[in-house]
Every structure is written in C-alpha cells, then in structure tokens.
Amino acid sequence: MILPLAVIITLGVIPLFGTPTQALTVGPFFSISILAPNSNPARNQWATLMVEQLPKIGIEVDIFDHTSWSQIYPRTWDHPGPYPIPSYAEGGYDILFVGWGWGLDWDPTGLFNTDGIVPNGDNFYQYSKPEMDWAIGNYTASFVTADRIEYAEDIQALLYEDLPQITIIYPRSLYPMTEGFSGWDGLLWASSYQPMENWAIGSETEFHYGCPADFVDFHIYQYDSVYDAQWLRQIYNGLIERQPGTRQWGNRLATSFTSTDGLTWNIDINPDAKWADGSALTADDVNYSYNLLIDPDFGSPDLAYWQTYLDTDSVDIISDYEVEITFLQPYVFQESNLAVDLIPEHIWSPIAPELQEAQAITWAASDPTKLFGAGPYSLADYDGTNQIIHLEVNPYFDDWSGVTPNFDDVYFEFYSNKEGALSALATGALDMVDAQFSPQLDEIAGLAGVTYELIEDPGTQEMGINMEHPYLGTGELCPIATEASANHIRKAISHMVPRDVIVEEILDGIGAPGITGMPDVAVGFDDSLEPYEYSLALALDHMRAAGFDVPTLPTPTITTGFGLAIFMSILALAG
C-alpha cells in the first residue's frame, strides 16, 4: 500500500523521543549561555539538541555561542584573569561542549585536581575536592597495575557523583576496507598508529590508505597531524611497543626491560637491530634520541613534558646494547616513556637541532632516502603535488624482528572528500579509508567488495561545567543556597541528555552512551557504572531538590504530539 502524502508528513512529525508529551510548564528559573566549537558537525547537532532540552527543566539558554576555538580559548584555558574564570556574561563560560582524545592510558593529572585549575593546568572546570586530589595523586604514582585500577575507580566514582563534566558519548570509528583485509588491531591503529608489518590482503603486495588531509609534518618528534603520525610510525619504532591482541607493553627494539621501582629501567637492546640503511642500532642512538627531546633548541612541542621526566643524565650507556634509563619522577604510565620512537644518530646529529624540522621537509621532497628508522618501512618518495606518501619495505626489518612485512609498498593518499575516497575504495584504488572521513554505514552498505570494522575510540565528548557558576557550580543563587543544590542541577542536566538518541539518530549507531570522563576502552574503566537515564521526571526531581518551585508532573497520556484518535482516523482513511 502506498501511503498518502498527508500520512507520510504526519508520520514525519512524530517527536524524536518515545516518551509521551507532558503538558507542563516549568520555570524559567534562571538562564545560562552555551559555548560550543563549530568544528564538529555531529557535536553541532547534539549541542543544539541540548539547547532545546534545558528549558524543559526551567533552564533558559539566552546565548548559544557556536564559534571558533580562537574565541573559546580566551574564555577557558587562556582566560586572562582575574581568576576564578567567571560566568559567560562576565567573560568566561557556563557550559562548554568539548571532546577529548586519549590513548589507552588515561591520565587526568591537571584536569580534575586542585593544583591543575587554570591558569596552572587544564582544569578549566575549576573543580576542587580533596578526595579527588588524593585519588589522582595515588593513581599517577601507582607502579602496580592493580593499585592503579583501584584509584581509577575512585576517580570515576567522584566524577559520576559530582559531575564537573557531563559525558555525552564515547565515540566509535568506522573504517571501511576491502574484503579480505586482516592482521591489524583496530584499537591500536586508532590510538597509537600500529605498525603495519602484519597487515595483509591475500597475496597483494601494495596497500593504499585514503587520508582526508594534506601531509605537512615530516619529523617524528615534530608532528601535529594524526595523518602524518600514521605514516611516520611505520618508519620509526621504540624500544617497546603495545602488542596486538593483548595491548600490553612488550619488546620491540628491546629484548628485555625491567624495573624494581618504576623510576630506573634496565633495557637490553636487540643486538641484531639495524637501521634501514643496514647500520647497527646501538645505545648511542637511544641516548641521542632522548637527549634531543629535552633540547630547548630543538623545540619539541612536548618539551615541558619531557623535561619533567628526563635530563641529560637520564640515559646511562652500559654497553653498546644495554642502557639504564632513570626518570626524574614516578609516573603511572612510565612504559609510554620507554616507547619513544628512536631516530638514527648518524643521520641527524650533523643537523643542528633547531634546523631539523625544516631539514625533514627538505629531505622528503629532495632526498627521501634520509627519512628512515628501524620500522617495517622507510620513505621511498613524497609527491607534494598530489599529496601521496610512498613507503617501501625496510629490507633489514626482518633481520631483527623475524617478521617480513606482507606489503612491499604502502601509499598514504590524500582525498579531498568522502565521496571520492569511497568511490576509490569501491574500484580497488584504495584498500582502506580513514575513519575521519566520517563514513556512515548506509554509505558503504552497497559497495561491492567492501566491508568495515567499527573501532572503539579512546575518547569522550562532554559538557564541561564551570564549577564557579552561581547556579551550576557553587549553588549560591539557588533557592537552597548550597553546593548540593548545584549538584542537583548538574544531575538534572545529565538526566536530560538523550544519549541513546544521539548515538542512534545523530551518530547512526557509531558511538556509545557516555558515563564519565574516562574512556570506556582505557585500562581501569569501571563498567559497573551506568549512563544517567534520560528522564524528565528524574530531572525535575533534582531541580525540586535544589529548591525550585517545580510543578508536579501530570499523569502521562498516550499521545505523540497529536490526538491518538486523529492519528488512527488518518490510518483508517489511508486504508
């Protein structure tokens, strides 16, 4: 049966949410401003959705500032003072929609502890609680994994209860690929750009990867773009590496790494390890690599971080194939500091540190054979006009790793739009398309010879709350003027986040409902916690507990925005 146009239109206006419509007017009790970056189309949608949801519990949105990061930073992390960061009306913010990208190791240091409050750290929430300071302090100093997980659960419990940030979703990444592809660990690729030596497509000897951005960074210690990180990590490797499947740290260029205190580590280097030009990889290369990271002339973007853990005496050369690395202070994820990608001293030491970034760009264009490491591939050539990175297999890689890469040649290729990339995948010109093209399931469902994998991302999307706001943070302007009242308001807001709808309708199923600021794939995630339920009734209960005069929710009626009898009559007419 073909439905009449009137029926189709009528069905189209059924509200997004399945709960019955309530004839209830609430408030307004106070107004706030919403601050949201305009850089993410999906985030634009759920920010707009929340602007529509908040008035249902008496919170008016007087300004929806949908703007660029250049306008957001001065209101948050780069606020000029005086401090604390005030409300939006006074030059700060009330609620900020923001996303965080993490690795498999989640480090909240400086984000939720008191001494990290802006301008001293990243704690733009201005959240302060002794119990959180204690939990983060123990978490970041735990050398024993079991202890770390216990403190991680303490941190999550506090975030779940106090809600300085309201997590909306955990993102997922959709990677379209040719059928028959195997050998990767998608989570490692998404989080740390897994080396490709085990990737395979039957007996194919070439692999083509579609990227949505130009290639601009060519030094392994000086990149900003994740797309440059993807191909650079095929060239350079560290002493240790996360192992596919288990995702635990294991040997790479090392044959062993041990420590009794988490500060001093003894590392044996594989004596068979070679650079891609056939020269031996020794302790001198390790020493050179680590010292370059802390050289102010080199200008590493992570200089402050590395100077926290390393100085010029940190690497002690015991022999050509043994080093002892002593870090300056404990760190819960010290293994990540052992995973630094090493570079060959004999190539880079003749170049002044301050000139190396520019030299890498020059070599990529004119002498690509200089850009090599000990990884499975080295740079064969770079086509700057068409933006294609061509890697060729490192002939010495299997000498020390025991693994011969399946692909002789790997190409990272720029495509300006999703449609072009998916078309190239369908014709066989590409073998995989990067998830950042934001492909949808229905876009690849009809492509012959194409499959996909949905990968959990170590990231979050949230609403950050200004904990100094007089309603949302301190509660000083609430009818019951206490911090507990502000906490009730934050819980009410969390109950008004339609997480399932956002995942299914906005993200087309490519996501999961958010719970706390810890990604659900990070080590120590507490899977006993449940997302706050979408419930107008529960939200209004919390607003009432904050002292607001909230009318009683009427008895629900079965309605979908228009009379059930009218709707059934239309269906009868259609019949």
Coordinates of N, CA and C in Angstrom, one line a residue, residues 345-467:
E345 N 71.3 8.4 15.0 CA 72.2 9.5 15.4 C 73.0 9.9 14.2
H346 N 73.5 8.9 13.4 CA 74.4 9.2 12.3 C 73.8 10.0 11.2
I347 N 72.5 10.0 11.1 CA 71.7 10.8 10.1 C 71.5 12.2 10.7
W348 N 71.0 12.3 12.0 CA 70.5 13.6 12.5 C 71.5 14.4 13.3
S349 N 72.5 13.8 13.8 CA 73.4 14.6 14.7 C 74.2 15.7 13.9
P350 N 74.5 15.5 12.6 CA 75.1 16.6 11.8 C 74.2 17.8 11.6
I351 N 72.9 17.6 11.8 CA 72.0 18.7 11.6 C 71.7 19.4 13.0
A352 N 71.9 20.7 13.0 CA 71.6 21.4 14.3 C 70.2 21.2 14.7
P353 N 69.9 21.0 16.0 CA 68.6 20.7 16.5 C 67.5 21.7 16.0
E354 N 67.8 23.0 16.0 CA 66.8 24.0 15.5 C 66.5 23.9 14.1
L355 N 67.3 23.2 13.3 CA 67.1 23.1 11.8 C 66.5 21.8 11.4
Q356 N 66.3 20.9 12.3 CA 65.9 19.5 11.9 C 64.5 19.5 11.3
E357 N 63.6 20.2 11.9 CA 62.2 20.2 11.4 C 62.2 20.6 9.9
A358 N 62.8 21.7 9.6 CA 62.9 22.2 8.2 C 63.7 21.2 7.3
Q359 N 64.7 20.6 7.9 CA 65.5 19.7 7.1 C 64.7 18.4 6.7
A360 N 63.9 18.0 7.6 CA 63.0 16.8 7.3 C 62.1 17.1 6.1
I361 N 61.5 18.3 6.1 CA 60.7 18.7 4.9 C 61.5 18.7 3.6
T362 N 62.7 19.3 3.7 CA 63.5 19.3 2.5 C 63.9 17.9 2.0
W363 N 64.3 17.1 3.0 CA 64.7 15.7 2.6 C 63.5 15.0 2.0
A364 N 62.3 15.2 2.5 CA 61.1 14.5 2.0 C 60.9 14.8 0.5
A365 N 61.2 16.0 0.1 CA 61.0 16.4 -1.3 C 62.1 16.1 -2.2
S366 N 63.4 16.2 -1.6 CA 64.6 16.1 -2.5 C 65.5 14.9 -2.2
D367 N 65.4 14.3 -1.0 CA 66.3 13.2 -0.7 C 65.6 12.3 0.3
P368 N 64.5 11.6 -0.1 CA 63.6 10.9 0.8 C 64.3 9.7 1.5
T369 N 65.4 9.2 0.9 CA 66.2 8.1 1.5 C 66.7 8.4 2.9
K370 N 66.8 9.7 3.2 CA 67.3 10.1 4.5 C 66.3 9.9 5.6
L371 N 65.0 9.8 5.3 CA 64.0 9.6 6.3 C 63.7 8.1 6.5
F372 N 64.5 7.6 7.4 CA 64.4 6.1 7.7 C 64.6 5.9 9.2
G373 N 64.1 4.8 9.6 CA 64.3 4.4 11.0 C 64.6 2.9 11.0
A374 N 64.0 2.2 12.0 CA 64.2 0.8 12.1 C 62.9 0.0 12.0
G375 N 61.8 0.8 11.6 CA 60.5 0.2 11.5 C 60.3 -0.6 10.2
P376 N 59.2 -1.1 9.9 CA 59.0 -2.0 8.8 C 59.1 -1.3 7.4
Y377 N 59.0 0.0 7.4 CA 59.0 0.7 6.1 C 59.9 2.0 6.2
S378 N 60.4 2.5 5.1 CA 61.1 3.8 5.0 C 60.5 4.6 3.9
L379 N 60.8 5.9 3.8 CA 60.2 6.7 2.8 C 60.8 6.5 1.5
A380 N 60.0 6.1 0.5 CA 60.5 5.9 -0.9 C 60.4 7.3 -1.7
D381 N 59.3 7.9 -1.6 CA 59.2 9.2 -2.2 C 57.9 9.9 -1.7
Y382 N 57.9 11.2 -1.9 CA 56.8 12.1 -1.5 C 56.3 12.9 -2.7
D383 N 55.1 12.8 -3.1 CA 54.5 13.5 -4.2 C 53.8 14.7 -3.5
G384 N 54.4 15.9 -3.5 CA 53.8 17.0 -2.8 C 52.7 17.6 -3.6
T385 N 52.7 17.4 -4.9 CA 51.6 18.0 -5.8 C 50.3 17.2 -5.6
N386 N 50.3 15.9 -5.6 CA 49.1 15.1 -5.4 C 49.0 14.6 -3.9
Q387 N 49.9 15.0 -3.1 CA 49.9 14.6 -1.7 C 49.8 13.1 -1.5
I388 N 50.8 12.4 -1.9 CA 51.0 10.9 -1.7 C 52.3 10.6 -1.1
I389 N 52.2 9.9 0.0 CA 53.4 9.3 0.7 C 53.5 7.9 0.2
H390 N 54.7 7.6 -0.3 CA 55.0 6.2 -0.7 C 56.1 5.7 0.2
L391 N 55.7 4.6 0.9 CA 56.7 3.9 1.7 C 57.1 2.6 1.1
E392 N 58.4 2.2 1.3 CA 58.8 0.9 0.8 C 59.4 0.1 1.9
V393 N 59.3 -1.2 1.8 CA 59.7 -2.1 2.9 C 61.2 -1.9 3.3
N394 N 61.4 -2.0 4.6 CA 62.8 -1.9 5.1 C 63.4 -3.3 4.9
P395 N 64.4 -3.4 4.1 CA 65.0 -4.7 3.9 C 65.7 -5.4 5.1
Y396 N 66.0 -4.6 6.1 CA 66.6 -5.1 7.3 C 65.7 -5.3 8.5
F397 N 64.4 -5.1 8.3 CA 63.5 -5.2 9.4 C 63.4 -6.6 9.9
D398 N 63.3 -7.6 8.9 CA 63.1 -9.0 9.4 C 64.4 -9.6 10.0
D399 N 65.5 -8.9 9.8 CA 66.8 -9.4 10.5 C 66.7 -9.4 12.0
W400 N 66.0 -8.4 12.5 CA 65.9 -8.4 14.0 C 64.5 -8.7 14.5
S401 N 63.5 -8.5 13.7 CA 62.1 -8.7 14.2 C 61.6 -10.1 13.9
G402 N 62.2 -10.7 12.9 CA 61.7 -12.1 12.5 C 60.5 -12.0 11.7
V403 N 60.0 -10.8 11.2 CA 58.8 -10.7 10.5 C 59.1 -10.0 9.2
T404 N 58.6 -10.6 8.1 CA 58.7 -10.0 6.8 C 57.4 -9.3 6.5
P405 N 57.3 -8.0 6.3 CA 56.0 -7.4 6.0 C 55.4 -7.9 4.8
N406 N 54.1 -8.0 4.8 CA 53.3 -8.6 3.7 C 53.3 -7.6 2.5
F407 N 53.3 -6.3 2.7 CA 53.3 -5.4 1.6 C 54.7 -4.8 1.3
D408 N 55.0 -4.8 0.1 CA 56.3 -4.2 -0.3 C 56.2 -2.7 -0.4
D409 N 55.0 -2.2 -0.7 CA 54.8 -0.8 -0.8 C 53.5 -0.4 -0.2
V410 N 53.6 0.7 0.5 CA 52.4 1.3 1.2 C 52.3 2.7 0.8
Y411 N 51.0 3.1 0.4 CA 50.8 4.5 0.0 C 49.7 5.1 0.9
F412 N 50.0 6.3 1.4 CA 49.1 7.2 2.1 C 48.7 8.3 1.1
E413 N 47.4 8.4 0.8 CA 47.0 9.2 -0.3 C 45.9 10.2 0.2
F414 N 46.0 11.5 -0.1 CA 45.1 12.5 0.2 C 43.9 12.5 -0.7
Y415 N 42.7 12.5 -0.2 CA 41.4 12.7 -0.9 C 40.7 13.8 -0.3
S416 N 40.2 14.7 -1.2 CA 39.6 15.9 -0.7 C 38.2 15.7 -0.1
N417 N 37.5 14.6 -0.4 CA 36.2 14.4 0.1 C 35.9 13.0 0.3
K418 N 34.9 12.7 1.1 CA 34.5 11.3 1.4 C 34.0 10.5 0.2
E419 N 33.2 11.2 -0.7 CA 32.7 10.5 -1.8 C 33.8 10.0 -2.7
G420 N 34.8 10.8 -3.0 CA 35.9 10.4 -3.8 C 36.7 9.2 -3.2
A421 N 36.9 9.3 -1.9 CA 37.6 8.2 -1.2 C 36.8 6.9 -1.2
L422 N 35.5 6.9 -1.0 CA 34.7 5.7 -1.0 C 34.6 5.1 -2.4
S423 N 34.5 6.0 -3.4 CA 34.5 5.6 -4.8 C 35.8 4.8 -5.1
A424 N 36.9 5.4 -4.7 CA 38.2 4.8 -4.9 C 38.3 3.4 -4.2
L425 N 37.7 3.3 -3.0 CA 37.7 2.0 -2.3 C 36.9 1.0 -3.1
A426 N 35.8 1.4 -3.7 CA 34.9 0.5 -4.4 C 35.5 0.0 -5.7
T427 N 36.4 0.8 -6.3 CA 37.0 0.4 -7.6 C 38.4 -0.3 -7.3
G428 N 38.8 -0.3 -6.0 CA 40.1 -1.0 -5.7 C 41.3 -0.1 -5.8
A429 N 41.1 1.2 -6.0 CA 42.2 2.2 -6.0 C 42.7 2.4 -4.6
L430 N 41.8 2.2 -3.6 CA 42.2 2.3 -2.2 C 41.8 1.0 -1.5
D431 N 42.5 0.7 -0.4 CA 42.3 -0.6 0.3 C 41.6 -0.3 1.7
M432 N 41.8 1.0 2.2 CA 41.1 1.4 3.4 C 40.9 2.9 3.4
V433 N 39.9 3.3 4.0 CA 39.5 4.7 4.1 C 39.5 5.2 5.6
D434 N 40.2 6.2 5.9 CA 40.3 6.7 7.2 C 39.0 7.0 7.8
A435 N 38.8 6.7 9.1 CA 37.6 7.0 9.8 C 37.2 8.5 9.9
Q436 N 38.2 9.3 9.8 CA 37.9 10.8 9.9 C 37.2 11.3 8.7
F437 N 37.0 10.6 7.7 CA 36.1 11.0 6.6 C 34.6 11.0 7.1
S438 N 34.4 10.3 8.3 CA 33.1 10.2 8.8 C 32.1 9.4 7.9
P439 N 32.5 8.3 7.4 CA 31.6 7.5 6.6 C 30.5 6.9 7.5
Q440 N 29.3 6.7 6.8 CA 28.2 6.1 7.5 C 27.9 4.7 7.0
L441 N 27.3 3.9 7.8 CA 27.0 2.5 7.4 C 26.2 2.4 6.1
D442 N 25.2 3.3 6.0 CA 24.4 3.2 4.8 C 25.2 3.6 3.5
E443 N 26.3 4.3 3.7 CA 27.1 4.8 2.5 C 28.0 3.7 2.0
I444 N 28.3 2.7 2.8 CA 29.2 1.6 2.4 C 28.5 0.3 2.2
A445 N 27.2 0.3 2.6 CA 26.4 -1.0 2.6 C 26.3 -1.6 1.2
G446 N 26.2 -0.7 0.2 CA 26.0 -1.2 -1.2 C 27.3 -1.3 -2.0
L447 N 28.5 -1.1 -1.4 CA 29.7 -1.1 -2.2 C 30.2 -2.6 -2.3
A448 N 30.3 -3.0 -3.5 CA 30.8 -4.4 -3.7 C 32.2 -4.6 -3.3
G449 N 32.5 -5.7 -2.6 CA 33.9 -5.9 -2.2 C 34.4 -5.1 -1.1
V450 N 33.5 -4.4 -0.4 CA 33.9 -3.5 0.7 C 33.2 -4.0 2.0
T451 N 34.0 -4.0 3.1 CA 33.5 -4.3 4.4 C 33.9 -3.2 5.3
Y452 N 33.8 -3.4 6.6 CA 34.2 -2.4 7.6 C 34.4 -3.0 8.9
E453 N 35.0 -2.2 9.8 CA 35.1 -2.5 11.2 C 34.8 -1.2 12.0
L454 N 34.1 -1.5 13.1 CA 33.7 -0.4 14.0 C 34.6 -0.5 15.2
I455 N 35.5 0.6 15.4 CA 36.5 0.5 16.4 C 36.2 1.5 17.5
E456 N 36.4 1.0 18.8 CA 36.2 1.8 19.9 C 37.3 2.9 20.0
D457 N 37.0 4.1 20.2 CA 37.9 5.2 20.3 C 38.2 5.5 21.7
P458 N 39.5 5.7 22.1 CA 39.8 6.2 23.4 C 39.6 7.7 23.6
G459 N 38.3 8.1 23.5 CA 38.0 9.5 23.6 C 36.6 9.7 24.2
T460 N 36.3 11.0 24.4 CA 35.0 11.3 25.0 C 34.5 12.6 24.4
Q461 N 33.1 12.8 24.5 CA 32.5 14.1 24.1 C 31.7 14.4 25.3
E462 N 31.8 15.7 25.7 CA 31.2 16.1 27.0 C 30.6 17.5 27.0
M463 N 29.9 17.8 28.1 CA 29.6 19.2 28.5 C 30.5 19.5 29.7
G464 N 31.4 20.5 29.6 CA 32.2 20.9 30.7 C 31.4 22.0 31.5
I465 N 31.4 21.9 32.8 CA 30.6 22.8 33.7 C 31.6 23.7 34.4
N466 N 31.3 25.0 34.4 CA 32.0 26.0 35.2 C 31.6 25.8 36.7
M467 N 32.5 25.2 37.5 CA 32.1 24.9 38.9 C 32.2 26.2 39.8

